[in-house]
Short mmCIF file of C-alpha atoms in Angstrom, two decimals:
data_model
loop_
_atom_site.label_atom_id
_atom_site.label_comp_id
_atom_site.label_asym_id
_atom_site.label_seq_id
_atom_site.Cartn_x
_atom_site.Cartn_y
_atom_site.Cartn_z
CA MET L 1 73.97 69.56 18.64
CA GLY L 2 70.63 68.18 19.79
CA LEU L 3 71.96 67.65 23.32
CA VAL L 4 73.19 71.24 23.45
CA PHE L 5 69.76 72.52 22.39
CA LEU L 6 67.91 70.30 24.89
CA GLY L 7 69.95 71.80 27.69
CA THR L 8 68.79 75.36 27.03
CA ALA L 9 65.83 77.15 28.59
CA HIS L 10 64.19 77.36 25.15
CA GLY L 11 64.78 73.67 24.49
CA LEU L 12 63.27 72.72 27.84
CA SER L 13 60.26 74.96 27.27
CA PHE L 14 58.49 72.27 25.19
CA TRP L 15 57.03 69.36 27.15
CA TRP L 16 58.38 66.75 24.74
CA SER L 17 61.96 68.10 24.81
CA HIS L 18 61.60 68.46 28.57
CA ALA L 19 60.84 64.73 28.63
CA ILE L 20 63.87 63.85 26.45
CA ALA L 21 66.15 66.03 28.58
CA SER L 22 64.89 64.27 31.70
CA LEU L 23 65.72 60.86 30.23
CA ILE L 24 69.24 62.06 29.45
CA ALA L 25 69.59 63.42 32.98
CA LEU L 26 68.52 60.05 34.41
CA GLN L 27 71.45 58.42 32.61
CA GLY L 28 73.88 60.95 34.04
CA LEU L 29 72.51 60.72 37.57
CA LYS L 30 73.58 57.07 37.77
CA LYS L 31 77.21 58.16 37.57
CA ILE L 32 77.11 61.37 39.58
CA SER L 33 75.13 59.85 42.47
CA GLN L 34 78.22 57.88 43.51
CA PHE L 35 79.67 61.00 45.15
CA TYR L 36 78.90 62.23 48.66
CA VAL L 37 78.77 65.85 47.54
CA PHE L 38 75.80 65.03 45.28
CA TRP L 39 73.75 63.85 48.26
CA LEU L 40 74.87 66.80 50.36
CA ILE L 41 73.56 69.35 47.85
CA LEU L 42 70.39 67.33 47.22
CA LEU L 43 69.69 67.42 50.96
CA ILE L 44 70.34 71.18 51.06
CA CYS L 45 67.91 71.66 48.15
CA PHE L 46 65.24 69.75 50.05
CA LEU L 47 65.72 71.27 53.51
CA CYS L 48 67.02 74.80 52.96
CA ALA L 49 65.92 76.15 49.56
CA ASN L 50 63.25 78.87 49.38
CA GLU L 51 61.74 76.90 46.48
CA PRO L 52 62.52 73.21 47.24
CA ARG L 53 60.18 71.93 44.53
CA PHE L 54 62.12 73.77 41.81
CA SER L 55 65.54 73.62 43.44
CA ILE L 56 65.51 69.82 43.55
CA GLU L 57 64.37 69.51 39.93
CA TYR L 58 66.92 72.02 38.67
CA PHE L 59 69.68 70.28 40.59
CA LEU L 60 68.78 66.82 39.27
CA LEU L 61 68.43 68.04 35.70
CA LYS L 62 71.62 70.12 35.56
CA VAL L 63 73.82 67.68 37.45
CA GLY L 64 72.33 64.87 35.37
CA PHE L 65 73.62 66.59 32.22
CA LEU L 66 77.02 66.98 33.88
CA GLY L 67 77.11 63.30 34.82
CA PHE L 68 76.08 62.30 31.30
CA ALA L 69 79.00 64.30 29.85
CA LEU L 70 81.50 62.94 32.38
CA GLY L 71 80.40 59.41 31.55
CA PHE L 72 80.85 59.97 27.82
CA ASN L 73 83.94 57.84 27.08
CA TRP L 74 85.55 59.71 24.20
CA ASN L 75 89.12 60.21 25.38
CA LYS L 76 89.97 56.60 24.53
CA ASN L 77 88.54 56.83 21.04
CA THR L 78 90.51 59.12 18.72
CA ASN L 79 87.76 59.31 16.10
CA THR L 80 85.06 60.17 18.64
CA LYS L 81 87.38 62.68 20.31
CA ARG L 82 87.93 64.42 16.97
CA LYS L 83 84.17 64.63 16.37
CA VAL L 84 83.54 66.14 19.79
CA PHE L 85 86.41 68.58 19.25
CA LEU L 86 84.94 69.69 15.92
CA LEU L 87 81.44 69.96 17.41
CA LEU L 88 82.52 72.17 20.30
CA ILE L 89 84.79 74.38 18.23
CA SER L 90 82.07 74.80 15.58
CA ILE L 91 79.40 75.78 18.12
CA GLY L 92 81.82 78.11 19.88
CA LEU L 93 82.92 79.89 16.72
CA LEU L 94 79.36 80.26 15.42
CA GLU L 95 78.24 81.71 18.73
CA SER L 96 81.24 84.04 18.76
CA PHE L 97 79.85 85.57 15.59
CA GLY L 98 76.31 85.81 16.95
CA ILE L 99 74.81 82.56 15.63
CA CYS L 100 73.38 81.03 18.78
CA PHE L 101 71.82 77.59 19.39
CA GLY L 102 70.90 78.25 22.99
CA GLU L 103 71.24 81.06 25.50
CA LYS L 104 73.06 84.05 24.08
CA GLY L 105 76.70 83.77 25.08
CA GLY L 106 76.15 80.41 26.77
CA PHE L 107 79.00 78.67 25.00
CA SER L 108 81.12 81.77 24.39
CA LEU L 109 81.93 81.74 28.09
CA TRP L 110 83.47 78.28 27.75
CA LEU L 111 85.33 78.83 24.46
CA PRO L 112 88.52 80.32 25.99
CA VAL L 113 88.69 77.40 28.45
CA PHE L 114 88.16 74.88 25.68
CA LEU L 115 90.82 76.45 23.49
CA ALA L 116 93.30 76.63 26.36
CA LEU L 117 92.87 72.93 27.14
CA TYR L 118 93.02 71.50 23.64
CA THR L 119 95.31 73.85 21.77
CA ASP L 120 98.15 74.54 24.20
CA LYS L 121 99.96 72.05 26.35
CA LYS L 122 101.56 74.88 28.27
CA LEU L 123 100.12 78.28 29.13
CA GLN L 124 102.54 80.79 27.62
CA THR L 125 103.09 84.43 28.58
CA LYS L 126 101.42 85.67 25.42
CA ASN L 127 98.31 83.64 26.24
CA ILE L 128 98.17 85.17 29.71
CA ILE L 129 98.17 88.64 28.14
CA ILE L 130 95.42 87.63 25.75
CA TYR L 131 93.20 86.21 28.52
CA ILE L 132 93.65 89.35 30.59
CA LEU L 133 92.63 91.43 27.56
CA SER L 134 89.73 89.06 26.99
CA SER L 135 88.54 89.57 30.55
CA ILE L 136 88.46 93.33 30.03
CA VAL L 137 86.54 93.02 26.77
CA MET L 138 84.18 90.48 28.35
CA PHE L 139 82.56 93.29 30.30
CA THR L 140 81.10 94.61 27.08
CA GLN L 141 81.17 91.94 24.42
CA LEU L 142 81.33 88.18 24.94
CA LYS L 143 81.68 87.51 21.22
CA LEU L 144 84.76 89.70 20.92
CA SER L 145 86.26 88.15 24.02
CA SER L 146 85.88 84.69 22.52
CA ILE L 147 87.44 85.81 19.24
CA LEU L 148 90.41 87.21 21.16
CA ALA L 149 90.84 83.88 22.91
CA LEU L 150 90.74 82.13 19.55
CA ILE L 151 93.36 84.48 18.13
CA SER L 152 95.59 83.83 21.14
CA THR L 153 95.66 80.13 20.40
CA ILE L 154 96.40 80.74 16.72
CA ILE L 155 99.23 83.10 17.61
CA SER L 156 100.67 80.53 20.00
CA LYS L 157 101.60 78.48 16.93
CA PHE L 158 103.90 81.23 15.65
CA LYS L 159 107.04 82.80 17.03
CA ASP L 160 106.52 86.21 15.48
CA LYS L 161 105.96 88.49 18.46
CA LEU L 162 104.78 91.28 16.17
CA LEU L 163 101.50 89.42 15.84
CA LEU L 164 101.05 89.65 19.59
CA LEU L 165 101.29 93.43 19.42
CA LEU L 166 98.27 93.54 17.12
CA ILE L 167 95.92 92.02 19.71
CA PRO L 168 95.33 95.18 21.83
CA ILE L 169 94.01 96.85 18.68
CA PHE L 170 90.77 94.83 18.90
CA PRO L 171 89.42 96.33 22.15
CA ILE L 172 90.60 99.78 21.03
CA ILE L 173 88.66 99.46 17.77
CA TYR L 174 85.64 98.21 19.68
CA PHE L 175 85.56 101.22 21.97
CA LEU L 176 86.25 103.67 19.14
CA PHE L 177 83.58 102.45 16.74
CA PHE L 178 81.06 100.27 18.60
CA ASP L 179 80.93 101.50 22.18
CA ASN L 180 82.29 104.19 24.44
CA LEU L 181 83.95 104.15 27.83
CA ARG L 182 81.10 106.01 29.52
CA HIS L 183 78.52 103.48 28.30
CA PHE L 184 80.85 100.63 29.31
CA PHE L 185 81.36 102.13 32.77
CA TYR L 186 77.64 102.41 33.56
CA LYS L 187 76.21 99.45 31.68
CA SER L 188 78.86 96.83 32.42
CA LEU L 189 80.87 97.88 35.44
CA ILE L 190 78.45 99.79 37.70
CA SER L 191 75.57 97.41 37.01
CA ARG L 192 77.77 94.46 37.97
CA LEU L 193 78.60 96.12 41.27
CA PHE L 194 74.88 96.43 42.03
CA ILE L 195 74.29 92.81 41.02
CA TRP L 196 77.15 91.59 43.21
CA GLY L 197 75.82 93.74 46.05
CA ALA L 198 72.44 92.02 45.72
CA CYS L 199 74.15 88.62 45.73
CA LEU L 200 76.03 89.62 48.88
CA LYS L 201 72.74 90.59 50.58
CA GLY L 202 71.30 87.19 49.70
CA PHE L 203 74.46 85.44 50.91
CA LEU L 204 74.39 87.25 54.26
CA ASN L 205 70.69 86.36 54.59
CA SER L 206 71.60 82.65 54.47
CA PRO L 207 75.40 82.34 54.61
CA ILE L 208 75.72 78.59 55.20
CA TRP L 209 73.17 77.01 52.82
CA GLY L 210 72.28 79.85 50.46
CA GLN L 211 68.85 80.60 48.97
CA GLY L 212 68.53 77.44 46.87
CA PHE L 213 70.28 75.78 43.95
CA GLY L 214 69.09 76.87 40.51
CA THR L 215 66.50 79.37 41.73
CA PHE L 216 68.57 82.55 41.33
CA ALA L 217 66.14 84.25 38.95
CA ILE L 218 63.24 83.51 41.29
CA ASP L 219 64.97 84.49 44.55
CA ILE L 220 67.13 87.48 43.59
CA PRO L 221 64.34 90.14 43.24
CA SER L 222 63.85 90.39 47.01
CA PHE L 223 67.54 91.30 47.40
CA LYS L 224 67.90 93.64 44.41
CA ILE L 225 69.49 97.01 44.98
CA ILE L 226 67.17 99.33 43.06
CA ARG L 227 69.01 102.20 41.42
CA PRO L 228 68.47 104.22 38.23
CA ILE L 229 71.17 102.11 36.62
CA TRP L 230 70.75 98.35 36.73
CA GLY L 231 72.06 96.88 33.52
CA SER L 232 70.01 98.89 31.06
CA ARG L 233 67.02 99.60 33.31
CA ALA L 234 66.15 99.62 36.99
CA GLY L 235 63.57 96.82 36.86
CA GLN L 236 65.60 94.40 34.77
CA GLU L 237 65.23 90.74 35.69
CA LEU L 238 68.39 88.70 36.22
CA ALA L 239 69.10 85.14 35.15
CA HIS L 240 72.42 84.83 36.99
CA GLY L 241 74.86 86.71 39.21
CA HIS L 242 77.36 87.76 36.49
CA SER L 243 80.06 86.01 38.53
CA LEU L 244 80.36 82.31 39.29
CA TRP L 245 81.43 83.16 42.84
CA ALA L 246 78.61 85.61 43.48
CA HIS L 247 76.04 83.30 41.90
CA TYR L 248 76.91 80.18 43.88
CA GLY L 249 77.55 82.14 47.07
CA PHE L 250 73.96 83.35 46.70
CA GLU L 251 72.51 79.94 45.81
CA LEU L 252 74.59 77.61 48.00
CA GLY L 253 76.28 79.88 50.56
CA ILE L 254 79.59 78.84 52.10
CA ILE L 255 79.01 75.25 50.97
CA GLY L 256 78.91 76.40 47.34
CA LEU L 257 82.01 78.59 47.70
CA VAL L 258 84.00 75.74 49.28
CA ILE L 259 83.00 73.45 46.40
CA LEU L 260 84.17 76.07 43.90
CA ILE L 261 87.51 76.51 45.69
CA VAL L 262 88.15 72.74 45.60
CA PHE L 263 87.05 72.62 41.95
CA PHE L 264 89.51 75.37 40.99
CA TYR L 265 92.23 73.62 42.96
CA LEU L 266 91.64 70.48 40.89
CA ILE L 267 91.77 72.51 37.68
CA PHE L 268 95.03 74.15 38.76
CA LYS L 269 96.65 70.81 39.65
CA GLN L 270 95.37 68.64 36.82
CA ALA L 271 94.29 70.91 33.96
CA ARG L 272 96.45 73.98 34.51
CA PRO L 273 96.10 75.58 31.04
CA ALA L 274 92.39 76.00 31.76
CA PHE L 275 92.89 77.62 35.18
CA LEU L 276 93.52 81.24 34.22
CA PRO L 277 90.82 81.65 31.53
CA LEU L 278 88.25 79.88 33.72
CA LEU L 279 89.19 82.00 36.73
CA ILE L 280 88.86 85.23 34.71
CA ILE L 281 85.51 84.21 33.28
CA SER L 282 84.25 83.11 36.69
CA CYS L 283 85.09 86.45 38.27
CA PHE L 284 83.14 88.49 35.73
CA ASP L 285 80.47 86.13 34.43
CA ASN L 286 78.85 82.76 35.14
CA PRO L 287 79.63 79.79 32.88
CA LEU L 288 77.39 77.41 34.89
CA VAL L 289 73.73 78.40 34.68
CA SER L 290 71.84 76.21 32.23
CA PRO L 291 71.94 72.40 31.79
CA GLN L 292 73.60 73.14 28.44
CA GLN L 293 76.56 74.73 30.21
CA PHE L 294 76.81 71.83 32.67
CA LEU L 295 76.89 69.49 29.68
CA ILE L 296 79.60 71.49 27.91
CA SER L 297 81.71 71.80 31.05
CA GLY L 298 81.51 68.04 31.51
CA LEU L 299 82.61 67.43 27.92
CA ILE L 300 85.51 69.85 28.25
CA PHE L 301 86.87 68.42 31.50
CA ASN L 302 86.00 64.80 30.74
CA GLY L 303 89.03 62.68 31.53
CA LEU L 304 91.25 65.60 32.50
CA ILE L 305 90.55 65.48 36.23
CA ASN L 306 91.79 62.23 37.70
CA LEU L 307 89.35 61.00 40.35
CA GLN L 308 91.49 59.69 43.18
CA ASN L 309 89.22 60.22 46.22
CA LYS L 310 91.61 62.82 47.67
CA ASN L 311 89.05 65.45 48.63
CA PHE L 312 85.41 65.74 49.55
CA ILE L 313 84.27 66.55 46.00
CA GLN L 314 85.81 63.35 44.68
CA LYS L 315 84.95 61.17 47.67
CA LYS L 316 82.75 58.27 46.57
CA ILE L 317 80.13 56.26 48.40
CA PRO L 318 81.41 52.79 49.41
CA GLU L 319 80.91 50.29 46.63
CA LYS L 320 78.53 48.13 48.66
CA PHE L 321 76.09 51.06 48.88
CA SER L 322 76.62 52.35 45.35
CA ASN L 323 73.85 50.33 43.67
CA LYS L 324 71.33 51.27 46.35
CA ALA L 325 72.27 54.94 45.99
CA GLN L 326 71.74 54.75 42.23
CA ILE L 327 68.33 53.11 42.64
CA LEU L 328 67.30 55.73 45.21
CA VAL L 329 68.30 58.71 43.07
CA ILE L 330 66.57 57.22 40.02
CA LEU L 331 63.36 56.81 42.02
CA ILE L 332 63.58 60.40 43.32
CA ALA L 333 64.29 61.77 39.87
CA LEU L 334 61.57 59.67 38.22
CA GLY L 335 58.99 60.97 40.69
CA ILE L 336 59.94 64.63 40.21
CA PHE L 337 60.50 64.45 36.44
CA THR L 338 57.24 62.53 35.85
CA MET L 339 55.02 65.03 37.67
CA SER L 340 56.91 67.92 36.07
CA ILE L 341 56.63 66.58 32.50
CA ILE L 342 52.94 65.62 32.76
CA GLY L 343 52.15 68.97 34.39
CA HIS L 344 54.08 70.67 31.61
CA PHE L 345 52.08 68.71 29.01
CA TYR L 346 48.78 70.05 30.35
CA TYR L 347 50.26 73.53 30.87
CA ASP L 348 51.08 73.72 27.15
CA ARG L 349 47.41 72.92 26.49
CA ASP L 350 46.11 75.56 28.92
CA ASP L 351 44.52 72.84 31.08
CA TYR L 352 45.71 74.22 34.39
CA ASN L 353 43.39 72.08 36.53
CA LYS L 354 45.12 68.91 35.33
CA ALA L 355 48.52 70.59 35.46
CA ILE L 356 47.90 71.41 39.14
CA LYS L 357 46.60 67.89 39.77
CA TRP L 358 49.84 66.37 38.55
CA ASP L 359 52.24 69.03 39.84
CA LYS L 360 50.54 70.54 42.86
CA TYR L 361 53.68 72.30 44.11
CA ASN L 362 54.23 74.32 40.92
CA SER L 363 53.22 77.87 41.84
CA LEU L 364 53.20 79.02 38.20
CA TYR L 365 50.18 76.81 37.46
CA TYR L 366 48.21 78.42 40.28
CA LEU L 367 49.15 81.85 38.95
CA MET L 368 47.90 80.94 35.47
CA GLN L 369 44.63 79.53 36.79
CA GLY L 370 44.10 82.59 38.98
CA SER L 371 44.65 84.80 35.94
CA ASN L 372 42.00 82.84 34.02
CA PHE L 373 39.40 83.57 36.71
CA LEU L 374 40.30 87.18 37.48
CA ASN L 375 37.67 88.53 35.09
CA LYS L 376 35.18 85.70 35.69
CA ASN L 377 35.10 84.83 39.36
CA THR L 378 37.31 86.96 41.59
CA ILE L 379 36.69 84.78 44.65
CA VAL L 380 38.06 81.72 42.86
CA SER L 381 40.84 83.85 41.40
CA GLU L 382 41.87 85.00 44.87
CA PHE L 383 42.09 81.39 46.04
CA TYR L 384 44.49 80.38 43.27
CA PHE L 385 46.65 83.47 43.73
CA SER L 386 46.81 82.82 47.47
CA GLN L 387 48.11 79.31 46.76
CA ALA L 388 50.71 80.73 44.37
CA VAL L 389 52.13 83.13 46.96
CA LYS L 390 52.14 80.41 49.63
CA LEU L 391 54.25 78.19 47.41
CA SER L 392 56.49 81.04 46.19
CA PRO L 393 56.51 83.62 48.98
CA LYS L 394 59.15 85.94 47.50
CA ILE L 395 58.09 86.45 43.89
CA GLY L 396 56.90 90.02 43.48
CA TYR L 397 54.65 89.70 40.46
CA PHE L 398 52.73 86.85 42.15
CA TYR L 399 51.83 89.34 44.89
CA GLY L 400 50.86 91.90 42.26
CA TYR L 401 48.24 89.55 40.82
CA TYR L 402 47.13 88.48 44.28
CA SER L 403 46.62 92.12 45.24
CA ALA L 404 44.52 92.72 42.10
CA SER L 405 42.14 89.91 43.11
CA LEU L 406 41.92 91.19 46.69
CA LEU L 407 41.16 94.67 45.40
CA ALA L 408 38.44 93.28 43.16
CA ASN L 409 36.93 91.55 46.24
CA ASN L 410 37.06 94.81 48.22
CA LYS L 411 39.63 93.46 50.69
CA LEU L 412 41.55 96.69 50.81
CA MET L 413 43.85 96.09 53.78
CA GLU L 414 44.92 92.67 52.51
CA ALA L 415 45.36 94.13 49.03
CA LYS L 416 47.59 96.87 50.44
CA ILE L 417 49.81 94.34 52.24
CA ALA L 418 50.13 92.23 49.08
CA ILE L 419 50.95 95.16 46.79
CA ASN L 420 53.59 96.43 49.22
CA LYS L 421 55.23 93.00 49.01
CA ALA L 422 55.05 93.14 45.22
CA ILE L 423 56.90 96.46 45.25
CA LYS L 424 59.38 95.20 47.85
CA TYR L 425 60.27 92.05 45.96
CA SER L 426 60.17 93.26 42.36
CA GLY L 427 60.88 96.98 42.62
CA PRO L 428 59.00 99.94 41.10
CA ASN L 429 56.37 98.94 38.57
CA GLU L 430 53.64 101.01 36.92
CA TYR L 431 50.93 98.44 37.57
CA TRP L 432 51.82 97.96 41.18
CA TYR L 433 51.57 101.73 41.61
CA LEU L 434 48.25 101.72 39.75
CA ILE L 435 46.80 99.06 42.05
CA LYS L 436 48.09 100.98 45.05
CA ALA L 437 46.41 104.12 43.71
CA PHE L 438 43.05 102.31 43.47
CA ILE L 439 43.47 100.88 46.98
CA ASN L 440 43.96 104.41 48.34
CA LEU L 441 40.98 105.62 46.32
CA GLY L 442 38.87 102.91 47.95
CA GLN L 443 40.08 104.13 51.36
CA ASN L 444 39.15 107.75 50.42
CA LYS L 445 42.80 108.82 50.46
CA LYS L 446 42.64 110.97 47.35
CA ASP L 447 46.03 112.60 47.89
CA LEU L 448 47.75 109.19 47.93
CA TYR L 449 45.61 108.09 45.01
CA GLU L 450 46.90 111.00 42.94
CA LYS L 451 50.48 110.40 44.09
CA TYR L 452 50.59 106.77 43.02
CA MET L 453 48.59 107.37 39.86
CA SER L 454 51.16 109.99 38.91
CA LEU L 455 54.01 107.56 39.58
CA ALA L 456 52.28 104.91 37.44
CA VAL L 457 51.72 107.28 34.53
CA ASP L 458 55.33 108.48 34.71
CA LEU L 459 56.46 104.89 34.19
CA ASN L 460 53.87 104.14 31.50
CA PRO L 461 52.16 107.09 29.77
CA ASN L 462 49.68 104.68 28.11
CA ILE L 463 47.90 103.91 31.39
CA PRO L 464 45.23 106.66 30.99
CA ILE L 465 44.34 105.18 27.59
CA LEU L 466 44.02 101.72 29.13
CA LEU L 467 41.73 103.03 31.84
CA GLN L 468 39.49 104.89 29.38
CA ASN L 469 38.86 101.82 27.23
CA PRO L 470 38.15 98.59 29.16
CA GLN L 471 38.50 96.58 25.96
CA LEU L 472 42.22 97.31 25.79
CA ARG L 473 44.84 95.28 27.57
CA SER L 474 48.26 96.28 28.73
CA PRO L 475 51.04 95.95 26.13
CA ASP L 476 53.49 95.16 28.94
CA VAL L 477 53.25 91.50 29.85
CA ILE L 478 54.33 89.44 32.81
CA GLY L 479 55.37 86.45 30.72
CA THR L 480 56.00 86.25 26.97
CA ASP L 481 56.67 83.66 24.33
CA LYS L 482 60.24 85.01 24.25
CA ALA L 483 60.86 83.42 27.64
CA ASP L 484 60.79 86.20 30.20
CA VAL L 485 63.48 85.10 32.64
CA ARG L 486 61.04 84.87 35.56
CA VAL L 487 58.76 82.49 33.65
CA SER L 488 61.52 80.57 31.89
CA SER L 489 63.00 79.93 35.34
CA PHE L 490 60.19 77.39 35.66
CA TYR L 491 61.28 75.81 32.34
CA ARG L 492 58.14 77.12 30.69
CA ARG L 493 57.77 79.37 27.66
CA GLY L 494 55.04 81.31 29.38
CA LYS L 495 51.71 82.44 28.02
CA LYS L 496 51.12 86.17 27.69
CA LEU L 497 49.57 87.32 30.92
CA PHE L 498 47.84 90.67 31.10
CA LEU L 499 47.10 92.46 34.33
CA PRO L 500 43.40 93.28 33.79
CA ILE L 501 43.26 96.44 35.86
CA PRO L 502 40.69 98.07 33.51
CA TYR L 503 38.30 95.24 34.35
CA ILE L 504 38.38 95.86 38.10
CA ASP L 505 35.16 97.63 39.02
CA ILE L 506 35.98 100.45 41.46
CA THR L 507 32.59 101.50 42.90
CA TYR L 508 33.54 102.87 46.29
#
């Protein structure tokens, strides 16, 4: 249970659990570094990712959890196997009923696969029907989908076909009493089409290597298709691509899609009962986002896929180089994990100078330090924000803060360029419009000032109150203790950051 928690974004958000998770990943990296494909993706993370600093760390941490699970020798020990079985089924069932130990729905995605592997030796027709029904329900309710998968395995123990006829009642009841088809159509289906369209744009932008492993939440805003419906709101942030294929096509391009195809081929040949449920889940959602899910996938498939060096995923480094490869990856991981953990330690204590000293490529630390100085020394603030956008050139809200400091320093043209990038990369936002209104006011363009002020107030009617009282701060925050996906993408809980527009002295 502790391992599952450590592999979640919330678990990693504390510096001490971040350190423990890194130690676990180091153990797993020894095993996984024996394969050529590991070094291929590591090289892609270093050379081709938009955010190489984060992409490399995310890759080492997630794949380390996978390697740890694959190296967990429980298939040969009946007692240990039974304990792992009980652990996974317990977590899955609890999460199916809304009791979650990590990301919401994180394990529910894997429950049908787990049940298919360990409850049925052969995938029967009735199970196929259940998994198809589960895939339909998955659009709206992961918990219900997991319960359906559980029921399918229970029914497989009986010959009474009348029980099978009861299964379609579950989605019917759900739509009659808990949801409606119109809401389902817009919230689940249409929004997914927009998300997949954004992933396709990112894929076409870098079709061979992708945008970078593990940095989906950071990189996707610049490719978002802004429409009135996007999940529940137009500006919603995304943690993943709501499809394994779309997600890894975006992050790793053709390389990632080829790896997935080979992986599914292995599942089909060597763990066939898991093929259909995993394929359905992977088309409509993403079961591989967090280190927790890499850990669980490794536990589920541990021992089921026979490594015989028949394809490029399974191809191992020659034995004479194996020890050197292990030493090299441990040194790489130690260097990255050490600077990340120490930087995280000082970040949790609001000592951003030391955090930057230890982890000078972490753009979030520069953003936090720039925010600290925005009401004290705008020149210094501008410097830190400029470093943040240099390190992370496609994160919209970084440009929003940068523009605020430029505006405060009366650099109107530079501020205009920065705020346009903020809007481009993160979509419509009341504060970006407000900054743009003040920039136009400084340029004596009163008609544009009124236009953008009106747009800002339409999005947030409280803005006039904020501007009247400089002691107030915005109730809408950039990062929160509840792990805003853009901040938690850095494995940080995030301190509440307020855009201090009321403090900017407009005296033009």
